[in-house]
Amino acid sequence: MHSRKYQSPADDTLIGPRVEALTMLAALAPATDAVTLGTAALLPHLRRPVQTAQALASLDLLSGGRLAVAVGAGFPGRFGQPLYALSEVPWARRFARLDETVALWRTLWGGGGSFHGEFLRFTAYRP
């Protein structure tokens, strides 16, 4: 595999090569059978909630139940607010949005049907 060192300007905090957390965990899952796999702080607002729930459930299945996920709402400063702005996600009420995202995930993981919150809505398809 070819790799190269990335030189980033000192003030660059939002760009540059980074390994996406869930992709990395999927790559690590088959490499061990004893290590708990997890995130430092996943920012759910920067991801599509239903697809993220599916990805997390898949990772948990592939790792044999070894997934531990920490979530966060972001923090003010050069990393938090600019990422939200780039993703077109409102910074205000982020903690309420975080709670609602986790509630949606739990509904989906529990096999529940529709979810209608203040920020998120999901209608289960039943053929």
PDB file of C-alpha atoms in Angstrom:
ATOM      1  CA  MET A   1       0.000   0.000   0.000  1.00  0.00           C
ATOM      2  CA  HIS A   2       1.283   3.421  -0.910  1.00  0.00           C
ATOM      3  CA  SER A   3       1.140   6.152   1.697  1.00  0.00           C
ATOM      4  CA  ARG A   4       2.415   9.670   1.814  1.00  0.00           C
ATOM      5  CA  LYS A   5       2.824  12.104   4.607  1.00  0.00           C
ATOM      6  CA  TYR A   6       0.246  14.861   4.487  1.00  0.00           C
ATOM      7  CA  GLN A   7       1.529  18.329   5.244  1.00  0.00           C
ATOM      8  CA  SER A   8      -1.224  20.559   6.575  1.00  0.00           C
ATOM      9  CA  PRO A   9      -0.991  24.273   7.254  1.00  0.00           C
ATOM     10  CA  ALA A  10      -0.829  25.006  10.981  1.00  0.00           C
ATOM     11  CA  ASP A  11      -4.274  26.622  11.002  1.00  0.00           C
ATOM     12  CA  ASP A  12      -5.941  23.854   8.972  1.00  0.00           C
ATOM     13  CA  THR A  13      -8.410  21.965  11.174  1.00  0.00           C
ATOM     14  CA  LEU A  14     -11.145  20.843   8.782  1.00  0.00           C
ATOM     15  CA  ILE A  15      -9.408  19.309   5.781  1.00  0.00           C
ATOM     16  CA  GLY A  16      -6.857  16.658   5.146  1.00  0.00           C
ATOM     17  CA  PRO A  17      -6.812  12.905   4.933  1.00  0.00           C
ATOM     18  CA  ARG A  18      -8.641  11.279   7.813  1.00  0.00           C
ATOM     19  CA  VAL A  19      -9.855   7.762   8.238  1.00  0.00           C
ATOM     20  CA  GLU A  20     -13.591   7.772   8.837  1.00  0.00           C
ATOM     21  CA  ALA A  21     -14.313   6.157  12.226  1.00  0.00           C
ATOM     22  CA  LEU A  22     -16.936   3.577  11.258  1.00  0.00           C
ATOM     23  CA  THR A  23     -14.934   2.479   8.210  1.00  0.00           C
ATOM     24  CA  MET A  24     -11.869   1.993  10.401  1.00  0.00           C
ATOM     25  CA  LEU A  25     -13.842  -0.038  12.938  1.00  0.00           C
ATOM     26  CA  ALA A  26     -15.197  -2.265  10.155  1.00  0.00           C
ATOM     27  CA  ALA A  27     -11.634  -2.902   9.012  1.00  0.00           C
ATOM     28  CA  LEU A  28     -10.487  -3.699  12.553  1.00  0.00           C
ATOM     29  CA  ALA A  29     -13.388  -5.981  13.512  1.00  0.00           C
ATOM     30  CA  PRO A  30     -12.066  -9.149  11.829  1.00  0.00           C
ATOM     31  CA  ALA A  31      -8.493  -8.498  12.977  1.00  0.00           C
ATOM     32  CA  THR A  32      -9.261  -9.382  16.593  1.00  0.00           C
ATOM     33  CA  ASP A  33     -11.866 -11.212  18.593  1.00  0.00           C
ATOM     34  CA  ALA A  34     -11.143  -9.818  22.041  1.00  0.00           C
ATOM     35  CA  VAL A  35     -10.816  -6.039  21.731  1.00  0.00           C
ATOM     36  CA  THR A  36     -13.786  -3.750  22.293  1.00  0.00           C
ATOM     37  CA  LEU A  37     -14.216  -1.507  19.270  1.00  0.00           C
ATOM     38  CA  GLY A  38     -15.480   2.019  19.738  1.00  0.00           C
ATOM     39  CA  THR A  39     -15.454   5.677  18.943  1.00  0.00           C
ATOM     40  CA  ALA A  40     -14.085   8.532  21.002  1.00  0.00           C
ATOM     41  CA  ALA A  41     -17.013  10.804  20.165  1.00  0.00           C
ATOM     42  CA  LEU A  42     -19.205  10.201  17.160  1.00  0.00           C
ATOM     43  CA  LEU A  43     -21.087  13.330  16.077  1.00  0.00           C
ATOM     44  CA  PRO A  44     -24.461  11.948  14.937  1.00  0.00           C
ATOM     45  CA  HIS A  45     -25.685  15.306  13.619  1.00  0.00           C
ATOM     46  CA  LEU A  46     -23.106  15.171  10.857  1.00  0.00           C
ATOM     47  CA  ARG A  47     -24.476  11.839   9.578  1.00  0.00           C
ATOM     48  CA  ARG A  48     -27.774  10.575   8.226  1.00  0.00           C
ATOM     49  CA  PRO A  49     -29.501   9.027  11.255  1.00  0.00           C
ATOM     50  CA  VAL A  50     -31.140   5.936   9.728  1.00  0.00           C
ATOM     51  CA  GLN A  51     -28.034   4.946   7.753  1.00  0.00           C
ATOM     52  CA  THR A  52     -25.862   5.521  10.824  1.00  0.00           C
ATOM     53  CA  ALA A  53     -28.125   3.251  12.895  1.00  0.00           C
ATOM     54  CA  GLN A  54     -27.747   0.583  10.196  1.00  0.00           C
ATOM     55  CA  ALA A  55     -23.968   0.997  10.086  1.00  0.00           C
ATOM     56  CA  LEU A  56     -23.647   0.768  13.876  1.00  0.00           C
ATOM     57  CA  ALA A  57     -25.869  -2.319  14.011  1.00  0.00           C
ATOM     58  CA  SER A  58     -23.809  -3.914  11.233  1.00  0.00           C
ATOM     59  CA  LEU A  59     -20.559  -3.158  13.050  1.00  0.00           C
ATOM     60  CA  ASP A  60     -21.917  -4.634  16.251  1.00  0.00           C
ATOM     61  CA  LEU A  61     -22.971  -7.780  14.380  1.00  0.00           C
ATOM     62  CA  LEU A  62     -19.664  -8.118  12.505  1.00  0.00           C
ATOM     63  CA  SER A  63     -17.652  -7.615  15.691  1.00  0.00           C
ATOM     64  CA  GLY A  64     -19.629 -10.154  17.679  1.00  0.00           C
ATOM     65  CA  GLY A  65     -21.180  -7.551  19.963  1.00  0.00           C
ATOM     66  CA  ARG A  66     -17.933  -5.726  20.754  1.00  0.00           C
ATOM     67  CA  LEU A  67     -19.000  -2.259  19.607  1.00  0.00           C
ATOM     68  CA  ALA A  68     -19.053   0.570  22.156  1.00  0.00           C
ATOM     69  CA  VAL A  69     -20.157   3.935  20.800  1.00  0.00           C
ATOM     70  CA  ALA A  70     -19.664   7.289  22.483  1.00  0.00           C
ATOM     71  CA  VAL A  71     -21.643  10.161  21.024  1.00  0.00           C
ATOM     72  CA  GLY A  72     -21.248  13.896  21.393  1.00  0.00           C
ATOM     73  CA  ALA A  73     -22.950  17.097  20.355  1.00  0.00           C
ATOM     74  CA  GLY A  74     -19.796  18.960  19.356  1.00  0.00           C
ATOM     75  CA  PHE A  75     -18.111  21.798  21.160  1.00  0.00           C
ATOM     76  CA  PRO A  76     -17.595  25.477  20.430  1.00  0.00           C
ATOM     77  CA  GLY A  77     -14.421  26.525  18.759  1.00  0.00           C
ATOM     78  CA  ARG A  78     -12.520  25.715  15.652  1.00  0.00           C
ATOM     79  CA  PHE A  79     -13.614  22.081  15.342  1.00  0.00           C
ATOM     80  CA  GLY A  80     -17.280  22.020  16.415  1.00  0.00           C
ATOM     81  CA  GLN A  81     -19.137  24.953  14.947  1.00  0.00           C
ATOM     82  CA  PRO A  82     -17.329  25.008  11.573  1.00  0.00           C
ATOM     83  CA  LEU A  83     -18.062  21.307  11.003  1.00  0.00           C
ATOM     84  CA  TYR A  84     -21.734  21.900  11.694  1.00  0.00           C
ATOM     85  CA  ALA A  85     -21.752  24.884   9.333  1.00  0.00           C
ATOM     86  CA  LEU A  86     -20.071  22.868   6.565  1.00  0.00           C
ATOM     87  CA  SER A  87     -22.678  20.141   7.038  1.00  0.00           C
ATOM     88  CA  GLU A  88     -25.530  22.659   7.082  1.00  0.00           C
ATOM     89  CA  VAL A  89     -26.644  21.481  10.523  1.00  0.00           C
ATOM     90  CA  PRO A  90     -27.888  24.136  12.974  1.00  0.00           C
ATOM     91  CA  TRP A  91     -25.656  24.559  16.044  1.00  0.00           C
ATOM     92  CA  ALA A  92     -28.546  25.649  18.265  1.00  0.00           C
ATOM     93  CA  ARG A  93     -30.344  22.981  20.288  1.00  0.00           C
ATOM     94  CA  ARG A  94     -27.717  20.395  19.400  1.00  0.00           C
ATOM     95  CA  PHE A  95     -28.136  18.586  22.722  1.00  0.00           C
ATOM     96  CA  ALA A  96     -31.865  18.083  22.140  1.00  0.00           C
ATOM     97  CA  ARG A  97     -31.077  16.866  18.618  1.00  0.00           C
ATOM     98  CA  LEU A  98     -28.519  14.435  20.035  1.00  0.00           C
ATOM     99  CA  ASP A  99     -31.044  12.989  22.491  1.00  0.00           C
ATOM    100  CA  GLU A 100     -33.577  12.596  19.701  1.00  0.00           C
ATOM    101  CA  THR A 101     -31.074  10.893  17.396  1.00  0.00           C
ATOM    102  CA  VAL A 102     -30.229   8.309  20.045  1.00  0.00           C
ATOM    103  CA  ALA A 103     -33.957   7.773  20.694  1.00  0.00           C
ATOM    104  CA  LEU A 104     -34.485   7.161  16.953  1.00  0.00           C
ATOM    105  CA  TRP A 105     -31.595   4.670  16.884  1.00  0.00           C
ATOM    106  CA  ARG A 106     -33.036   2.778  19.842  1.00  0.00           C
ATOM    107  CA  THR A 107     -36.435   2.666  18.151  1.00  0.00           C
ATOM    108  CA  LEU A 108     -34.891   1.250  14.985  1.00  0.00           C
ATOM    109  CA  TRP A 109     -32.685  -1.259  16.838  1.00  0.00           C
ATOM    110  CA  GLY A 110     -35.670  -2.411  18.883  1.00  0.00           C
ATOM    111  CA  GLY A 111     -37.635  -3.205  15.743  1.00  0.00           C
ATOM    112  CA  GLY A 112     -40.018  -0.341  16.372  1.00  0.00           C
ATOM    113  CA  GLY A 113     -42.063   1.279  13.689  1.00  0.00           C
ATOM    114  CA  SER A 114     -42.365   4.946  13.026  1.00  0.00           C
ATOM    115  CA  PHE A 115     -40.600   7.713  14.892  1.00  0.00           C
ATOM    116  CA  HIS A 116     -41.806  11.299  14.897  1.00  0.00           C
ATOM    117  CA  GLY A 117     -39.704  13.710  16.908  1.00  0.00           C
ATOM    118  CA  GLU A 118     -39.176  17.426  16.795  1.00  0.00           C
ATOM    119  CA  PHE A 119     -36.181  17.165  14.440  1.00  0.00           C
ATOM    120  CA  LEU A 120     -36.295  13.650  13.004  1.00  0.00           C
ATOM    121  CA  ARG A 121     -39.051  11.642  11.395  1.00  0.00           C
ATOM    122  CA  PHE A 122     -39.074   8.075  10.194  1.00  0.00           C
ATOM    123  CA  THR A 123     -41.997   6.094   8.894  1.00  0.00           C
ATOM    124  CA  ALA A 124     -41.489   2.354   8.806  1.00  0.00           C
ATOM    125  CA  TYR A 125     -42.327   0.651   5.573  1.00  0.00           C
ATOM    126  CA  ARG A 126     -44.507  -2.398   6.024  1.00  0.00           C
ATOM    127  CA  PRO A 127     -45.342  -4.321   2.807  1.00  0.00           C
TER     128      PRO A 127
END
